[in-house]
């Protein structure tokens, strides 16, 4: 008897397909990630809203200066809605976010969203180029070091690589930037040290941001490669007499990138935030420089909005890495159950 | 003739001699069992034949010519012990099998050959798109055998291929080896420490101890009437079996 002839079985079948959707690992994974992302966004938005209210004293008075007339301060407070009850301000803030209204700059008297839109591309360019450079350096370096030091070979090479990478990885990127400016900008005069007007102006800030993450990523990749190259399936590939490049890049590398990918997500997030210091070293006209300027001039709406943008960027990158990891290694999302 | 022959072969790692002047032949179309305790040098002897262990002395020939250790000709193929680790976890079963095929075939021909090989080892060809994680241990080991066969080898070396499998699955894999020998005329070196499975599949057997072959001959003779004390010790160690006088 077919199930379609029996209404009871039909109902059972329908229920099963409904719960069946929830039983699928991808559905459960997507739901978990969505809930986590929404909670994180809410925490981020609430924290950035609270920022202006947790400042000691009156932010408007601080922004306008101690000699500003009380009427002007009051008028500005009213214009910013800071004289309304906290809950009302919070609701207005959330409503503004949904319509792209991030408030008005205290110093420039321009919409904050315009300032962010104007400065964001420069920061994105710097971050993406630095991340791409880090990956381009790290992958061949990590794979080569893994191959050269597999199975206890090349002890001296391993020691030299580990020592160099530890030293380079622990120097903060802005210090590397200062060093690069001193050598290539001031001493040799080969490259411009400020702004982003020409392609050559991108080289020093990108290198300053990429060196540390590249060597850290290469170290992780080397360790993973050494482990993977000891695997039975690599021995099988060698027994098949596959060309070395096929063994390393088709079999070993895809199995070695999981840890590096997780780390690269963290690195990308850290790079985005790291632009704050590097942009100031290289006078880069991006969000990093703007947030420092806005803090110095006590322009809280701008600082608040940029914190929000950086936070959203970090959340977005982390979510993208989670999805990429699940695609690369579907077992990772099942292990979460 | 495509006998696989080790003649006076020595393998060393530093000063440690792992295989010591071994002579062994796998005749064409036969299954030869190689038994011995762990560390006796069985796997190293096999790996030396496929270029995975350094040969210090002696020769390894196939059909009278040295076994090629470079290039894409792969007349000798190995199947390894652990079916859970010997297949690339990120590659589909079909890709793993197809990768071992000699070059010069169209995509369609390769797909058809993958299906034929999977059928040959009694794995549903529809599983070609599955990754190894979706298969049982027995299925994975049969896929590993299909992968080895894809290279059109003259000899297959099966290195402890049933050790990691349940007893119920071991029989399926052993019967498959017997079928392949019978239907394809394949020569097989079957390495194991399990005398019962060697007796089941092999017509000849060699006993290895501390890097040397201590006894070899037809399976019934060696396991039924052993000449060497070590063979008798191995037989006595089989649970539920009384030692031979």
Coordinates of C-alpha atoms in Angstrom, one line a residue, chain B:
Chain B
X1 CA 56.3 -13.6 -17.2
X2 CA 55.9 -10.8 -14.7
X3 CA 57.3 -12.3 -11.5
X4 CA 58.1 -9.7 -8.8
X5 CA 61.5 -10.7 -7.4
X6 CA 63.6 -9.4 -4.5
X7 CA 67.1 -10.6 -4.9
X8 CA 69.6 -10.1 -2.0
X9 CA 67.7 -6.9 -0.9
X10 CA 68.9 -4.9 2.1
X11 CA 67.2 -1.8 3.5
X12 CA 68.9 0.2 6.2
X13 CA 67.9 3.3 8.1
X14 CA 71.2 4.7 9.3
X15 CA 73.0 1.8 10.9
X16 CA 69.8 -0.1 11.6
X17 CA 69.3 -2.9 9.1
X18 CA 65.6 -3.4 8.7
X19 CA 65.7 -5.9 5.7
X20 CA 68.7 -8.1 5.5
X21 CA 69.6 -9.7 2.2
X22 CA 66.2 -11.0 1.4
X23 CA 65.2 -13.2 -1.6
X24 CA 61.5 -13.5 -2.4
X25 CA 59.5 -14.1 -5.5
X26 CA 55.8 -13.4 -6.2
X27 CA 55.1 -15.6 -9.2
X28 CA 52.7 -14.3 -11.9
X29 CA 49.0 -14.9 -11.1
X30 CA 49.7 -16.1 -7.5
X31 CA 49.0 -14.8 -4.1
X32 CA 52.0 -15.0 -1.8
X33 CA 51.6 -14.4 1.9
X34 CA 54.3 -12.7 3.9
X35 CA 53.9 -13.2 7.7
X36 CA 55.9 -12.3 10.7
X37 CA 55.6 -10.3 13.9
X38 CA 55.4 -6.5 14.0
X39 CA 58.8 -4.9 13.2
X40 CA 60.1 -7.9 11.3
X41 CA 60.5 -5.8 8.1
X42 CA 57.5 -7.0 6.1
X43 CA 56.1 -3.6 5.3
X44 CA 59.6 -2.1 4.6
X45 CA 60.3 -4.9 2.1
X46 CA 57.1 -4.0 0.3
X47 CA 57.8 -0.2 0.5
X48 CA 61.2 -0.7 -1.0
X49 CA 59.5 -2.2 -4.1
X50 CA 57.5 1.0 -4.7
X51 CA 60.3 3.4 -3.9
X52 CA 59.0 4.4 -0.4
X53 CA 62.0 2.9 1.4
X54 CA 65.7 3.2 0.4
X55 CA 67.3 0.0 -1.1
X56 CA 70.8 -0.3 0.2
X57 CA 71.8 -3.4 -1.7
X58 CA 70.3 -6.1 -4.1
X59 CA 67.8 -5.7 -6.9
X60 CA 64.0 -5.6 -7.2
X61 CA 62.7 -6.7 -10.6
X62 CA 59.4 -7.1 -12.3
X63 CA 59.4 -9.5 -15.2
X64 CA 63.1 -9.4 -15.2
X65 CA 63.4 -5.6 -15.5
X66 CA 64.0 -3.2 -12.6
X67 CA 60.8 -1.9 -11.1
X68 CA 60.5 1.7 -12.3
X69 CA 60.8 4.1 -9.4
X70 CA 60.0 7.3 -11.3
X71 CA 57.7 8.4 -14.2
X72 CA 54.0 7.6 -14.5
X73 CA 54.3 3.9 -15.3
X74 CA 53.0 2.2 -12.2
X75 CA 53.1 -1.6 -12.6
X76 CA 53.3 -2.1 -8.9
X77 CA 50.6 -0.8 -6.6
X78 CA 50.2 -0.9 -2.8
X79 CA 47.1 -1.0 -0.6
X80 CA 47.7 0.1 2.9
X81 CA 46.5 -1.0 6.3
X82 CA 44.3 1.8 7.5
X83 CA 41.3 2.3 5.3
X84 CA 40.3 5.4 7.3
X85 CA 43.5 7.2 6.6
X86 CA 44.7 5.9 3.2
X87 CA 42.2 7.9 1.1
X88 CA 42.3 11.7 0.8
X89 CA 39.4 12.9 3.0
X90 CA 38.7 15.9 0.7
X91 CA 38.6 13.9 -2.6
X92 CA 35.6 12.0 -3.8
X93 CA 35.9 8.3 -4.2
X94 CA 35.6 8.7 -8.0
X95 CA 38.4 11.3 -8.1
X96 CA 40.7 9.2 -5.9
X97 CA 40.2 6.2 -8.2
X98 CA 40.5 8.3 -11.4
X99 CA 43.7 10.0 -10.3
X100 CA 45.6 6.7 -10.4
X101 CA 44.6 6.0 -14.0
X102 CA 47.3 6.3 -16.7
X103 CA 47.0 9.6 -18.6
X104 CA 45.5 10.0 -22.0
X105 CA 41.8 9.3 -21.4
X106 CA 38.8 11.6 -21.9
X107 CA 36.7 12.6 -18.9
X108 CA 33.9 10.3 -20.0
X109 CA 36.3 7.3 -20.4
X110 CA 37.7 7.9 -16.9
X111 CA 34.2 8.1 -15.5
X112 CA 33.2 4.9 -17.2
X113 CA 36.4 3.2 -15.9
X114 CA 35.7 4.4 -12.4
X115 CA 32.3 2.9 -12.5
X116 CA 33.7 -0.4 -13.9
X117 CA 36.3 -0.6 -11.2
X118 CA 33.9 0.2 -8.4
X119 CA 31.6 -2.5 -9.7
X120 CA 34.6 -4.9 -9.8
X121 CA 35.2 -4.4 -6.1
X122 CA 31.5 -4.6 -5.3
X123 CA 31.0 -0.9 -4.4
X124 CA 27.9 0.8 -5.8
X125 CA 29.2 3.1 -8.7
X126 CA 26.7 5.7 -7.4
X127 CA 29.1 6.2 -4.5
X128 CA 31.7 7.7 -6.8
X129 CA 30.6 11.2 -5.7
X130 CA 30.9 10.3 -2.0
X131 CA 33.8 11.3 0.1
X132 CA 35.6 8.6 2.1
X133 CA 33.9 9.8 5.3
X134 CA 30.6 8.5 4.0
X135 CA 31.8 4.9 3.6
X136 CA 32.4 2.1 6.0
X137 CA 35.8 0.7 6.6
X138 CA 35.2 -2.3 4.4
X139 CA 33.9 -0.1 1.6
X140 CA 36.9 2.2 1.9
X141 CA 39.3 -0.7 1.7
X142 CA 37.6 -1.9 -1.4
X143 CA 37.8 1.6 -2.9
X144 CA 41.5 1.5 -2.1
X145 CA 41.8 -1.7 -4.0
X146 CA 39.9 -0.2 -6.9
X147 CA 42.3 2.8 -6.8
X148 CA 45.2 0.4 -7.0
X149 CA 43.7 -1.5 -9.9
X150 CA 43.0 1.8 -11.8
X151 CA 46.8 2.1 -12.5
X152 CA 46.5 -1.3 -14.3
X153 CA 49.2 -2.9 -12.2
X154 CA 50.8 -6.2 -12.8
X155 CA 51.3 -6.8 -9.0
X156 CA 49.4 -5.5 -6.0
X157 CA 51.0 -5.4 -2.6
X158 CA 48.3 -5.6 0.1
X159 CA 49.9 -4.5 3.4
X160 CA 47.9 -5.7 6.4
X161 CA 44.7 -4.6 4.5
X162 CA 42.3 -6.6 6.8
X163 CA 43.9 -5.7 10.1
X164 CA 41.8 -2.6 10.7
X165 CA 38.5 -4.3 9.7
X166 CA 35.9 -6.2 11.6
X167 CA 36.0 -10.0 11.2
X168 CA 32.8 -10.0 9.2
X169 CA 34.2 -7.5 6.7
X170 CA 37.6 -9.2 6.5
X171 CA 36.0 -12.1 4.7
X172 CA 34.5 -9.8 2.0
X173 CA 37.9 -8.2 1.3
X174 CA 39.7 -11.6 1.3
X175 CA 37.2 -13.1 -1.2
X176 CA 37.6 -10.0 -3.4
X177 CA 41.3 -10.6 -3.6
X178 CA 40.8 -14.2 -4.5
X179 CA 38.3 -13.1 -7.2
X180 CA 40.7 -10.5 -8.6
X181 CA 43.5 -13.1 -8.8
X182 CA 41.2 -15.6 -10.5
X183 CA 39.5 -13.2 -12.9
X184 CA 42.3 -10.7 -13.7
X185 CA 45.3 -13.0 -13.2
X186 CA 46.7 -10.5 -10.8
X187 CA 49.8 -11.3 -8.7
X188 CA 49.4 -10.2 -5.1
X189 CA 51.9 -10.0 -2.2
X190 CA 49.6 -10.3 0.9
X191 CA 51.3 -9.1 4.1
X192 CA 49.7 -10.0 7.4
X193 CA 50.5 -11.2 10.9
X194 CA 47.3 -13.2 10.9
X195 CA 48.1 -16.8 9.8
X196 CA 44.5 -17.8 9.4
X197 CA 43.8 -15.2 6.7
X198 CA 47.1 -15.9 5.0
X199 CA 46.2 -19.6 4.9
X200 CA 42.8 -18.6 3.3
X201 CA 44.1 -16.5 0.4
X202 CA 47.8 -17.4 -0.3
X203 CA 49.1 -20.4 -2.2
X204 CA 52.6 -19.7 -1.0
X205 CA 53.9 -18.1 2.2
X206 CA 57.1 -16.6 3.4
X207 CA 57.9 -16.1 7.1
X208 CA 60.0 -13.1 8.1
X209 CA 61.8 -12.5 11.3
X210 CA 64.2 -9.6 12.2
X211 CA 64.6 -8.6 8.6
X212 CA 65.2 -12.0 7.1
X213 CA 63.1 -14.7 5.5
X214 CA 63.4 -17.7 7.7
X215 CA 61.2 -20.1 5.7
X216 CA 59.1 -20.1 2.5
X217 CA 57.1 -22.5 0.4
X218 CA 53.6 -23.7 -0.4
X219 CA 51.2 -22.5 2.3
X220 CA 50.0 -26.0 3.3
X221 CA 53.5 -27.2 3.8
X222 CA 54.8 -24.2 5.7
X223 CA 51.8 -23.8 8.0
X224 CA 51.1 -27.5 8.2
X225 CA 54.6 -28.8 8.6
X226 CA 56.9 -25.9 9.5
X227 CA 60.6 -26.5 9.4
X228 CA 61.7 -23.4 11.4
X229 CA 61.3 -22.9 15.1
X230 CA 60.1 -19.3 14.6
X231 CA 57.3 -20.5 12.3
X232 CA 56.3 -23.1 14.9
X233 CA 56.3 -20.3 17.6
X234 CA 54.1 -18.2 15.4
X235 CA 51.7 -21.0 14.9
X236 CA 51.7 -21.8 18.6
X237 CA 50.7 -18.2 19.3
X238 CA 47.5 -18.5 17.3
X239 CA 44.7 -18.5 19.9
X240 CA 42.9 -21.8 20.3
X241 CA 45.5 -23.7 18.4
X242 CA 47.9 -26.2 20.0
X243 CA 51.6 -26.0 18.9
X244 CA 52.9 -28.5 16.4
X245 CA 55.4 -31.0 17.6

